[in-house]
Every structure is written in C-alpha cells, then in structure tokens.
CSV table of C-alpha atoms and ligand atoms in Angstrom, one decimal:
chain,number,residue,atom,x,y,z
G,138,MET,CA,-34.8,-97.6,-62.4
G,139,ILE,CA,-34.8,-94.7,-64.8
G,140,GLU,CA,-38.3,-93.6,-65.8
G,141,ILE,CA,-38.7,-91.5,-68.9
G,142,LYS,CA,-42.1,-89.8,-68.9
G,143,ASN,CA,-44.1,-88.6,-71.8
G,144,ALA,CA,-41.4,-88.6,-74.5
G,145,LYS,CA,-42.3,-88.0,-78.2
G,146,THR,CA,-41.6,-91.0,-80.5
G,147,ILE,CA,-40.4,-90.7,-84.0
G,148,ASP,CA,-43.9,-91.2,-85.3
G,149,GLY,CA,-45.3,-88.3,-83.2
G,150,LYS,CA,-46.9,-90.3,-80.4
G,151,ARG,CA,-46.1,-90.1,-76.7
G,152,THR,CA,-44.5,-92.8,-74.6
G,153,ASP,CA,-43.1,-93.7,-71.2
G,154,ARG,CA,-40.0,-95.9,-70.9
G,155,LYS,CA,-38.5,-97.7,-67.9
G,156,ILE,CA,-34.8,-98.6,-68.1
G,157,PRO,CA,-33.3,-100.9,-65.4
G,158,SER,CA,-30.6,-99.1,-63.5
G,159,ASP,CA,-29.1,-98.8,-60.0
G,160,GLN,CA,-29.9,-95.1,-60.1
G,161,THR,CA,-33.4,-93.8,-59.4
G,162,LYS,CA,-34.2,-91.0,-61.8
G,163,ILE,CA,-37.4,-89.6,-63.4
G,164,ILE,CA,-36.9,-87.6,-66.6
G,165,ASP,CA,-39.7,-85.4,-67.7
G,166,ALA,CA,-39.3,-85.8,-71.5
G,167,SER,CA,-42.4,-83.8,-72.6
G,168,THR,CA,-40.2,-81.6,-74.8
G,169,LEU,CA,-37.9,-84.4,-76.0
G,170,THR,CA,-38.0,-87.1,-78.6
G,171,LEU,CA,-36.8,-90.6,-77.9
G,172,LEU,CA,-34.5,-92.4,-80.2
G,173,PRO,CA,-32.4,-95.6,-79.9
G,174,ALA,CA,-28.8,-94.7,-79.1
G,175,LEU,CA,-26.5,-94.5,-82.1
G,176,ILE,CA,-24.0,-97.1,-83.2
G,177,ASP,CA,-20.9,-95.7,-84.8
G,178,PRO,CA,-19.2,-98.5,-86.8
G,179,HIS,CA,-16.1,-96.4,-87.7
G,180,VAL,CA,-14.0,-94.5,-85.2
G,181,HIS,CA,-10.3,-93.9,-84.7
G,182,PHE,CA,-9.8,-93.5,-80.9
G,183,ARG,CA,-6.0,-93.4,-81.3
G,184,VAL,CA,-5.1,-96.0,-78.8
G,185,PRO,CA,-2.4,-97.3,-78.6
G,186,GLY,CA,0.2,-94.9,-79.9
G,187,ALA,CA,-1.4,-91.5,-80.5
G,188,GLU,CA,-2.8,-90.6,-77.1
G,189,HIS,CA,-1.7,-87.0,-77.7
G,190,LYS,CA,-4.6,-86.8,-80.3
G,191,GLU,CA,-7.3,-88.7,-78.4
G,192,THR,CA,-7.8,-91.3,-75.6
G,193,TRP,CA,-10.8,-93.4,-74.7
G,194,ALA,CA,-11.4,-91.0,-71.8
G,195,THR,CA,-11.9,-88.0,-74.0
G,196,ALA,CA,-13.4,-89.9,-77.0
G,197,THR,CA,-16.1,-91.6,-75.0
G,198,ASP,CA,-17.1,-88.3,-73.5
G,199,ALA,CA,-17.4,-86.9,-77.0
G,200,ALA,CA,-19.3,-90.0,-78.1
G,201,VAL,CA,-22.1,-89.8,-75.5
G,202,HIS,CA,-22.4,-86.1,-76.4
G,203,GLY,CA,-23.1,-87.3,-79.9
G,204,GLY,CA,-25.7,-89.8,-78.8
G,205,VAL,CA,-23.4,-92.7,-79.4
G,206,THR,CA,-23.2,-95.7,-77.0
G,207,THR,CA,-21.5,-98.3,-79.3
G,208,VAL,CA,-18.4,-97.8,-81.3
G,209,PHE,CA,-16.2,-100.0,-83.5
G,210,ASP,CA,-12.5,-98.9,-83.5
G,211,MET,CA,-10.2,-99.1,-86.4
G,212,PRO,CA,-6.8,-100.9,-86.3
G,213,ASN,CA,-4.5,-98.2,-87.7
G,214,ASN,CA,-2.7,-97.7,-84.4
G,215,THR,CA,1.0,-97.6,-83.5
G,216,PRO,CA,1.7,-100.4,-83.6
G,217,SER,CA,-1.0,-101.5,-86.0
G,218,CYS,CA,-3.5,-103.9,-84.6
G,219,ILE,CA,-2.7,-107.0,-86.8
G,220,THR,CA,-2.5,-110.0,-84.4
G,221,LEU,CA,-4.5,-111.6,-81.6
G,222,GLU,CA,-1.8,-110.6,-79.1
G,223,ARG,CA,-2.0,-106.9,-80.2
G,224,LEU,CA,-5.7,-107.0,-80.1
G,225,LYS,CA,-5.7,-108.3,-76.5
G,226,GLU,CA,-3.1,-105.7,-75.5
G,227,LYS,CA,-5.2,-102.9,-77.1
G,228,LYS,CA,-8.3,-104.1,-75.2
G,229,LYS,CA,-6.4,-104.1,-72.0
G,230,ILE,CA,-5.2,-100.5,-72.6
G,231,ILE,CA,-8.6,-99.3,-73.6
G,232,ASP,CA,-10.3,-100.9,-70.5
G,233,GLY,CA,-7.7,-99.1,-68.4
G,234,GLN,CA,-8.7,-95.7,-69.9
G,235,LEU,CA,-12.5,-96.2,-69.9
G,236,LYS,CA,-14.5,-94.1,-67.4
G,237,ILE,CA,-17.7,-94.1,-69.4
G,238,PRO,CA,-18.4,-97.8,-70.0
G,239,ILE,CA,-19.1,-97.5,-73.8
G,240,ARG,CA,-19.9,-100.6,-75.7
G,241,TYR,CA,-17.1,-101.2,-78.2
G,242,GLY,CA,-15.8,-103.6,-80.8
G,243,LEU,CA,-12.4,-103.7,-82.5
G,244,TYR,CA,-11.4,-104.4,-86.1
G,245,LEU,CA,-8.4,-106.5,-86.9
G,246,GLY,CA,-6.1,-104.9,-89.5
G,247,ALA,CA,-5.3,-107.1,-92.5
G,248,ASP,CA,-1.6,-107.5,-93.0
G,249,GLN,CA,-0.1,-109.6,-95.8
G,250,ASN,CA,2.4,-111.2,-93.5
G,251,HIS,CA,-0.2,-112.1,-90.9
G,252,LEU,CA,-3.2,-113.4,-92.8
G,253,GLU,CA,-3.7,-116.4,-90.5
G,254,GLU,CA,-4.7,-113.9,-87.8
G,255,ILE,CA,-8.0,-113.4,-89.5
G,256,ALA,CA,-9.2,-116.9,-88.5
G,257,ARG,CA,-7.4,-116.7,-85.1
G,258,CYS,CA,-9.2,-113.5,-84.2
G,259,LYS,CA,-12.6,-114.2,-85.6
G,260,ASP,CA,-14.4,-114.4,-82.3
G,261,GLU,CA,-12.8,-111.3,-80.9
G,262,ILE,CA,-13.5,-108.8,-83.7
G,263,VAL,CA,-16.3,-107.0,-85.5
G,264,GLY,CA,-14.5,-107.5,-88.8
G,265,VAL,CA,-11.2,-107.3,-90.6
G,266,LYS,CA,-10.2,-103.9,-92.1
G,267,ILE,CA,-8.4,-103.8,-95.4
G,268,TYR,CA,-6.7,-100.6,-96.5
G,269,MET,CA,-6.6,-100.9,-100.3
G,270,GLY,CA,-5.1,-97.3,-100.3
G,271,SER,CA,-2.8,-95.7,-97.9
G,272,SER,CA,-4.0,-93.4,-95.2
G,273,THR,CA,-3.0,-92.6,-91.6
G,274,GLY,CA,-0.8,-95.4,-90.2
G,275,ASP,CA,1.1,-98.0,-92.1
G,276,LEU,CA,-1.7,-100.5,-92.9
G,277,LEU,CA,-1.8,-101.1,-96.7
G,278,MET,CA,-2.6,-104.2,-98.6
G,279,LYS,CA,-0.3,-103.8,-101.6
G,280,ASP,CA,0.0,-107.4,-102.9
G,281,PRO,CA,-3.0,-108.5,-105.0
G,282,ALA,CA,-2.5,-112.2,-104.1
G,283,ALA,CA,-2.5,-111.4,-100.4
G,284,LEU,CA,-5.7,-109.3,-100.9
G,285,GLU,CA,-7.4,-112.2,-102.5
G,286,LYS,CA,-6.2,-114.6,-99.8
G,287,ALA,CA,-7.6,-112.2,-97.1
G,288,PHE,CA,-11.0,-112.3,-98.8
G,289,GLN,CA,-10.9,-116.1,-99.1
G,290,ILE,CA,-10.0,-116.6,-95.4
G,291,ALA,CA,-12.7,-114.0,-94.3
G,292,GLY,CA,-15.3,-115.9,-96.5
G,293,GLU,CA,-14.4,-119.3,-95.0
G,294,ASN,CA,-14.6,-117.9,-91.5
G,295,ASP,CA,-17.7,-115.7,-91.9
G,296,VAL,CA,-15.7,-112.6,-90.9
G,297,LEU,CA,-17.0,-109.3,-92.2
G,298,VAL,CA,-14.5,-107.4,-94.4
G,299,ALA,CA,-14.5,-103.6,-94.1
G,300,VAL,CA,-12.6,-101.9,-96.9
G,301,HIS,CA,-11.0,-98.5,-97.3
G,302,ALA,CA,-11.6,-98.5,-101.0
G,303,GLU,CA,-9.1,-96.3,-102.7
G,304,ASP,CA,-6.7,-97.8,-105.3
G,305,GLU,CA,-3.1,-97.2,-104.2
G,306,ASP,CA,-1.5,-97.7,-107.6
G,307,LEU,CA,-3.8,-95.2,-109.2
G,308,ILE,CA,-3.2,-92.7,-106.4
G,309,GLN,CA,0.5,-93.0,-107.0
G,310,GLU,CA,0.1,-92.8,-110.8
G,311,ARG,CA,-2.1,-89.7,-110.6
G,312,LYS,CA,0.4,-88.1,-108.1
G,313,ARG,CA,3.2,-88.6,-110.6
G,314,LYS,CA,1.3,-87.6,-113.8
G,315,LEU,CA,-0.5,-84.6,-112.5
G,316,SER,CA,2.4,-83.3,-110.5
G,317,LEU,CA,0.0,-81.7,-108.2
G,318,HIS,CA,1.5,-81.7,-104.7
G,319,SER,CA,1.2,-78.2,-103.4
G,320,HIS,CA,-2.4,-77.3,-102.6
G,321,ALA,CA,-4.7,-79.0,-100.2
G,322,SER,CA,-7.4,-79.0,-102.9
G,323,ASP,CA,-5.1,-81.2,-105.1
G,324,HIS,CA,-6.0,-84.0,-102.7
G,325,SER,CA,-9.5,-84.3,-104.2
G,326,ILE,CA,-8.1,-84.3,-107.7
G,327,ILE,CA,-5.5,-87.0,-107.0
G,328,ARG,CA,-7.9,-89.3,-105.1
G,329,ASN,CA,-10.7,-88.8,-107.6
G,330,ALA,CA,-13.8,-90.9,-108.1
G,331,GLU,CA,-12.0,-93.3,-110.4
G,332,VAL,CA,-9.6,-94.1,-107.5
G,333,ALA,CA,-12.5,-95.1,-105.3
G,334,LYS,CA,-14.4,-96.9,-108.1
G,335,ARG,CA,-11.5,-99.1,-109.0
G,336,ALA,CA,-10.9,-100.3,-105.5
G,337,ALA,CA,-14.6,-100.8,-104.8
G,338,ALA,CA,-15.1,-102.8,-108.0
G,339,LEU,CA,-12.3,-105.1,-107.0
G,340,ALA,CA,-13.5,-105.5,-103.5
G,341,ILE,CA,-17.0,-106.4,-104.7
G,342,GLU,CA,-15.6,-108.9,-107.2
G,343,LEU,CA,-13.7,-110.6,-104.5
G,344,ALA,CA,-16.6,-110.5,-102.1
G,345,ALA,CA,-18.8,-112.2,-104.7
G,346,LYS,CA,-16.1,-114.8,-105.5
G,347,TYR,CA,-15.6,-115.8,-101.8
G,348,GLY,CA,-19.1,-115.2,-100.4
G,349,VAL,CA,-17.8,-112.4,-98.1
G,350,ARG,CA,-20.0,-109.9,-96.2
G,351,LEU,CA,-18.4,-106.7,-97.5
G,352,TYR,CA,-18.7,-103.3,-95.8
G,353,ILE,CA,-17.5,-100.4,-97.9
G,354,ALA,CA,-16.4,-97.6,-95.6
G,355,HIS,CA,-17.0,-94.0,-96.3
G,356,THR,CA,-18.6,-94.2,-99.8
G,357,SER,CA,-18.8,-90.7,-101.3
G,358,THR,CA,-19.1,-91.0,-105.1
G,359,LYS,CA,-21.8,-91.9,-107.6
G,360,GLU,CA,-19.4,-94.4,-109.2
G,361,GLU,CA,-19.0,-96.4,-106.0
G,362,LEU,CA,-22.7,-96.1,-105.1
G,363,ASP,CA,-23.7,-97.4,-108.6
G,364,LEU,CA,-21.5,-100.4,-108.0
G,365,VAL,CA,-23.2,-101.0,-104.6
G,366,ARG,CA,-26.6,-100.7,-106.3
G,367,GLN,CA,-25.7,-103.3,-108.8
G,368,ALA,CA,-24.3,-105.6,-106.1
G,369,LYS,CA,-27.4,-105.3,-104.0
G,370,ARG,CA,-29.5,-106.1,-107.1
G,371,GLN,CA,-27.4,-109.3,-107.5
G,372,LYS,CA,-28.2,-110.1,-103.9
G,373,LEU,CA,-24.6,-109.9,-102.8
G,374,LYS,CA,-23.9,-109.1,-99.2
G,375,VAL,CA,-22.4,-105.7,-99.9
G,376,PHE,CA,-23.1,-102.8,-97.5
G,377,ALA,CA,-22.3,-99.1,-97.9
G,378,GLU,CA,-21.3,-96.6,-95.2
G,379,THR,CA,-21.1,-92.9,-95.7
G,380,THR,CA,-19.8,-90.2,-93.3
G,381,PRO,CA,-21.1,-86.9,-92.0
G,382,HIS,CA,-18.4,-85.0,-93.9
G,383,HIS,CA,-19.4,-86.6,-97.2
G,384,MET,CA,-23.0,-85.6,-96.4
G,385,PHE,CA,-22.4,-82.1,-95.3
G,386,LEU,CA,-19.0,-80.8,-96.6
G,387,THR,CA,-17.6,-80.3,-100.0
G,388,THR,CA,-14.4,-79.2,-101.7
G,389,LYS,CA,-15.4,-75.6,-101.1
G,390,LEU,CA,-14.0,-76.1,-97.6
G,391,TYR,CA,-10.4,-76.0,-98.9
G,392,GLU,CA,-10.8,-72.2,-99.4
G,393,LYS,CA,-11.6,-71.7,-95.8
G,394,LEU,CA,-9.6,-74.4,-94.1
G,395,GLY,CA,-6.7,-75.4,-96.5
G,396,THR,CA,-4.9,-78.5,-95.2
G,397,MET,CA,-7.3,-78.8,-92.3
G,398,ALA,CA,-9.9,-79.9,-94.8
G,399,LEU,CA,-7.9,-83.0,-95.7
G,400,VAL,CA,-9.6,-86.4,-95.3
G,401,ASN,CA,-9.4,-89.8,-96.9
G,402,PRO,CA,-11.3,-90.4,-99.1
G,403,PRO,CA,-11.3,-86.6,-99.9
G,404,LEU,CA,-14.1,-84.2,-99.9
G,405,ARG,CA,-16.0,-84.1,-103.2
G,406,ASP,CA,-17.4,-81.3,-105.3
G,407,THR,CA,-21.0,-82.4,-104.5
G,408,ASN,CA,-22.9,-84.3,-101.8
G,409,GLU,CA,-25.8,-85.1,-104.2
G,410,PRO,CA,-24.9,-88.7,-105.0
G,411,VAL,CA,-24.6,-89.5,-101.3
G,412,TRP,CA,-28.0,-88.0,-100.5
G,413,GLU,CA,-29.6,-89.8,-103.5
G,414,ALA,CA,-28.2,-93.1,-102.1
G,415,ILE,CA,-29.4,-92.3,-98.6
G,416,HIS,CA,-32.9,-91.8,-100.0
G,417,ASP,CA,-33.0,-94.9,-102.3
G,418,GLY,CA,-31.6,-97.1,-99.5
G,419,THR,CA,-28.2,-97.9,-101.2
G,420,ILE,CA,-26.4,-96.4,-98.2
G,421,ASP,CA,-26.9,-98.6,-95.2
G,422,THR,CA,-25.0,-96.8,-92.4
G,423,ILE,CA,-23.2,-93.7,-91.3
G,424,GLY,CA,-19.8,-94.0,-89.7
G,425,THR,CA,-18.3,-90.8,-88.4
G,426,ASP,CA,-14.7,-91.9,-89.3
G,427,HIS,CA,-13.9,-89.8,-86.2
G,428,ALA,CA,-10.2,-89.3,-86.9
G,429,PRO,CA,-8.8,-86.7,-84.5
G,430,HIS,CA,-5.5,-84.9,-85.3
G,431,LEU,CA,-4.2,-81.9,-83.5
G,432,LEU,CA,-4.6,-78.5,-85.2
G,433,GLU,CA,-0.8,-77.9,-85.3
G,434,GLU,CA,-0.5,-81.2,-87.3
G,435,LYS,CA,-3.4,-80.3,-89.5
G,436,ARG,CA,-1.9,-76.9,-90.4
G,437,LEU,CA,1.3,-78.4,-91.8
G,438,PRO,CA,1.8,-78.0,-95.5
G,439,TYR,CA,0.2,-80.4,-98.0
G,440,GLY,CA,2.2,-83.6,-98.0
G,441,LYS,CA,2.9,-83.4,-94.3
G,442,ALA,CA,-0.5,-82.6,-92.8
G,443,PRO,CA,-2.5,-85.8,-91.8
G,444,SER,CA,-6.0,-86.6,-93.1
G,445,GLY,CA,-9.0,-86.9,-90.9
G,446,PHE,CA,-11.6,-85.0,-88.9
G,447,PRO,CA,-12.9,-85.3,-85.3
G,448,SER,CA,-16.7,-85.4,-85.5
G,449,ILE,CA,-18.3,-87.9,-83.2
G,450,GLU,CA,-19.8,-85.4,-80.7
G,451,LEU,CA,-21.5,-83.5,-83.5
G,452,TYR,CA,-22.8,-86.6,-85.3
G,453,LEU,CA,-26.3,-86.5,-84.0
G,454,ALA,CA,-26.7,-82.7,-84.0
G,455,LEU,CA,-25.6,-82.7,-87.7
G,456,LEU,CA,-28.2,-85.3,-88.6
G,457,LEU,CA,-31.0,-83.6,-86.5
G,458,ASN,CA,-30.1,-80.3,-88.2
G,459,ALA,CA,-30.5,-81.9,-91.6
G,460,HIS,CA,-33.9,-83.2,-90.3
G,461,ALA,CA,-34.9,-79.7,-89.3
G,462,HIS,CA,-34.1,-78.6,-92.9
G,463,GLY,CA,-36.3,-81.3,-94.4
G,464,LYS,CA,-33.4,-83.3,-95.8
G,465,ILE,CA,-33.8,-86.5,-93.8
G,466,SER,CA,-36.6,-88.1,-91.7
G,467,LEU,CA,-36.2,-89.4,-88.1
G,468,GLU,CA,-37.0,-92.9,-89.4
G,469,GLN,CA,-34.1,-92.6,-91.9
G,470,ILE,CA,-31.8,-91.4,-89.1
G,471,VAL,CA,-32.7,-94.4,-87.0
G,472,ARG,CA,-32.2,-96.8,-89.9
G,473,LEU,CA,-28.7,-95.5,-90.7
G,474,THR,CA,-27.4,-95.0,-87.2
G,475,HIS,CA,-29.0,-97.9,-85.4
G,476,THR,CA,-31.1,-100.5,-87.3
G,477,ARG,CA,-28.8,-101.3,-90.2
G,478,PRO,CA,-25.6,-101.3,-88.2
G,479,ARG,CA,-27.2,-103.7,-85.8
G,480,GLU,CA,-28.3,-106.0,-88.6
G,481,ILE,CA,-25.0,-105.8,-90.5
G,482,PHE,CA,-22.7,-106.3,-87.5
G,483,ARG,CA,-25.2,-108.7,-85.7
G,484,ILE,CA,-25.4,-106.6,-82.5
G,485,LYS,CA,-27.8,-107.6,-79.8
G,486,GLU,CA,-30.6,-105.2,-78.8
G,487,ASN,CA,-30.0,-103.2,-75.6
G,488,ASP,CA,-31.7,-100.5,-73.5
G,489,ASP,CA,-29.6,-97.6,-74.6
G,490,VAL,CA,-31.5,-94.5,-75.8
G,491,VAL,CA,-31.0,-90.9,-76.5
G,492,LEU,CA,-33.5,-88.1,-75.8
G,493,VAL,CA,-33.2,-85.2,-78.2
G,494,ASP,CA,-34.5,-81.6,-78.2
G,495,LEU,CA,-35.5,-81.0,-81.8
G,496,GLU,CA,-36.0,-77.2,-81.1
G,497,LYS,CA,-32.7,-76.4,-79.5
G,498,THR,CA,-30.3,-74.2,-81.6
G,499,LYS,CA,-26.6,-73.9,-80.8
G,500,THR,CA,-23.5,-72.8,-82.7
G,501,VAL,CA,-20.6,-75.2,-82.8
G,502,GLU,CA,-17.5,-73.8,-81.0
G,503,ASP,CA,-14.2,-75.6,-81.1
G,504,ALA,CA,-13.4,-74.5,-77.5
G,505,HIS,CA,-16.4,-76.4,-76.2
G,506,LEU,CA,-15.6,-79.7,-77.8
G,507,ARG,CA,-14.8,-82.8,-75.8
G,508,THR,CA,-12.4,-84.4,-78.2
G,509,LYS,CA,-8.8,-84.0,-77.2
G,510,ALA,CA,-8.2,-82.5,-80.6
G,511,LYS,CA,-10.3,-79.5,-79.7
G,512,TRP,CA,-11.4,-78.6,-83.2
G,513,SER,CA,-13.8,-79.8,-86.0
G,514,PRO,CA,-14.5,-78.8,-89.5
G,515,TYR,CA,-18.0,-77.7,-88.3
G,516,HIS,CA,-16.8,-74.8,-86.2
G,517,GLY,CA,-19.1,-71.8,-86.5
G,518,MET,CA,-22.1,-73.8,-87.9
G,519,THR,CA,-25.4,-73.2,-86.2
G,520,LEU,CA,-27.3,-76.5,-85.8
G,521,LYS,CA,-30.9,-77.0,-84.9
G,522,GLY,CA,-31.6,-80.2,-82.9
G,523,TRP,CA,-29.3,-81.5,-80.2
G,524,PRO,CA,-29.2,-84.5,-77.9
G,525,LYS,CA,-30.1,-83.8,-74.3
G,526,PHE,CA,-29.7,-87.1,-72.5
G,527,THR,CA,-27.8,-90.2,-73.5
G,528,ILE,CA,-28.5,-93.3,-71.5
G,529,LEU,CA,-25.9,-96.0,-71.6
G,530,LYS,CA,-26.1,-99.3,-69.6
G,531,GLY,CA,-28.6,-97.6,-67.3
G,532,ARG,CA,-26.6,-94.5,-66.6
G,533,VAL,CA,-27.8,-91.1,-67.6
G,534,TYR,CA,-25.4,-88.6,-69.3
G,535,GLU,CA,-26.8,-85.1,-69.5
G,536,ILE,CA,-25.5,-83.2,-72.4
G,537,THR,CA,-24.6,-79.6,-71.8
R,175,LIG,C1,-8.0,-91.8,-90.8
R,175,LIG,C2,-7.1,-91.6,-89.6
R,175,LIG,O1,-6.6,-90.5,-89.5
R,175,LIG,O2,-7.0,-92.5,-88.9
R,175,LIG,N1,-8.0,-90.6,-91.7
R,175,LIG,C3,-9.0,-90.3,-92.6
R,175,LIG,O3,-8.7,-89.4,-93.3
R,175,LIG,N2,-10.1,-90.9,-92.7
R,175,LIG,C4,-7.5,-93.0,-91.5
R,175,LIG,C5,-8.5,-93.6,-92.5
R,175,LIG,O4,-9.3,-94.5,-92.1
R,175,LIG,O5,-8.4,-93.4,-93.7
R,176,LIG,ZN1,-11.3,-94.5,-91.5
C-alpha cells in the first residue's frame, strides 16, 4: 500500500490517499498538491523505425517526469502503422521495450489502399489518424473520395477520427506561388491559418455527414477554433486539442532557433486565440505532440530539417508555470489533461496520481532531459511548479 499523507487538493483542502501497491511506502505530502496523473493523447514515440530518435524506454522515463501515465501513440512510423498486422507487430516491439509499464493506446493510420483496416482494427485502437496534410512520415490522405470513405467507415464503426488538419493542396500551391523556401520562418507563412481552416472545415463537414466523433489535433488558429465553436453549438461531436508549443511559443522563436523551431502545424505569431479557447471551453485537451528528432537533423537547412519538438517531460511543469503566472487554474489543467481526454477517449478511471510542488523553481537544461533527443525548444526557461512523484499502477516514480 502507498499512503499519501496530508496532500493539498486543487481546491485548497487537505487529504490522505491510499493506493493499492505491492510496495509499502508513506509519502509526507504536506508541501505537495495532488492531481490525477496526466493523459497525453498525442505522442510520437518513434517505434518502429526511428529508434535513433526515441524508444519506449527513454520516452516513458520522460513521460513520468512530465506527470503522464497514459499515452496514445501516432501511426507515422517506418513502416506506417496502417494494418492490423502492423499494429500487432508494433505492440509486440513496444512491450519488449517497456521498463516503465505506462498505459498506452495506439492509433491506426488511415491509408487509402487499406480503408477496410479501420473496421478490422476497431477494438485494438484509440482512433484512426488521418493526415490531411503531409508531415513526418509518408501518411497522407490525398484522394478526396478515400477521405470521405474513411469518415464513412469510422462513423459506421464508432471509431474516433483524429485529424492532422492542414490542406495539402493549399500547402503545395502556397509553396509554388510564394516561392518561399529558404528561411525556417517561411514555414509559418506557407502553412498559414487558411491552410488549417480549409482542412478543419472539411473534416467537420464529413464528421457531421457521417456522425463521426472528430478529434482535431493541435489546433492553433482563431479560424479553426471558430469552426470548433460553431460545431459545438450545433451539438456535433467535435473536439479540439492544442499543444504546449502553441500555448507557449510563437514565431519569434525562429530568430533564436531557426530550423529547430519547425513544427507542424507551425508556430503562430500569437498564442492569444488558443488561450481564449482554453478559457471559453472550446479547447478540450492538450496533447504534447511529443515529436523527437535529433539536433543534427533539426539543424539541417529548411526543406531538409524535420518538423517536431520533444516536450513530454516538460508538459506538466509548463502548465504549472502558467498557473504560477495566473494564466490557468489547477481545475482547468485537470480538465484539459485528464477529465476531457478520459471522456473523449472513453478511458476507465484508475489510481494514477501526480504530486506536484507548486513552489519549486528550476531552469530547463537540455543536458538533463530524459528524451533520447536530448533537446527541447524550452531550454533555458525557468519554470515555477514541478512534479515530484508520479504514481503509475501502484509504483512510485520520484522526479529529480
Ligand atoms: C510530427 C512528427 O515528427 O512525427 N511532427 C510535427 O511537427 N508535429 C508529425 C506530425 O504529427 O505532424
Ligand atoms: Zn502529431
């Protein structure tokens, strides 16, 4: 049994908590606050095919350092996870790498030549991921008829559809027209708000037509969020995720980091629409989109450098720091990182918790990170509020 004594709750009261375990441990939590452990519905743990960037051994260590005990992994692997056979193979490889027994779910990648897999895999997956725009990996749903069919099958089988909502045709058109291909900051101009809006609008239209539960990954613009607002008003089952980088970073980062600041969808000039949508309830969840790439890859010239940031181990500290600065309440953090993901993905309650020290201040150092990628765009930031213990399946992970 693990006994947590005298922890603060999010409403300022004190509580004791007993968690069934084969360990016997008493934690004096008088200086700590108790939260439910975080669910991260959007990670890229790179297995199979990119184990040089990350493995489930390194990624799960990073995850518990971020207060996360449940993750949903994306299918843009090598090879892409697009069939039941590949899904089972991926599971086997993951289970072989796991030292920390994280709770995990997998997405199936939608592929226009394997649409029948959506129904075949429905009991094995958390949802089907549709890339409407290209990103890392070769998953891309180009054919409009196949896209529609994927929504239809998902609707018939009650499978949640998660979309990477960027319109590929518009991306290519803007690349050609603008002939901007040399600076990292061009990325945000090419993949602008219209690119995101066009894809999100189509996804919502198809979700409405086929009764699909639609999860729009990494929303970052007012345009997308207005569409989500409208969809929610119409009582459609449309859910919006945002990311830590769209909450805390902007296009200013290109000056400092150049191609290291590349991510899809790109950084925007302002975080304001995201914060507004967090506060009015339009945004349901936060997914880290933990997408590790090595520094030597990230430093390649624009056009060659991959997009994506490692971030999962800083996830909770970034949110607690925002809380310390009065930007978000603990209730909102719990709603975005636990309650709404549980409802949307129909996850059963469990005993996992995280104990946080709201007073601790620490500066983020790349060299101390657990991710195999060993860098993050948050290097050098001083954050107030850090997790101290993550408890997963009755095991205590102390965070140093
Ligand atoms: C992701 C990755 O590297 O896997 N990159 C990113 O910029 N978000 C791919 C993705 O989901 O877009
Ligand atoms: Zn992603």
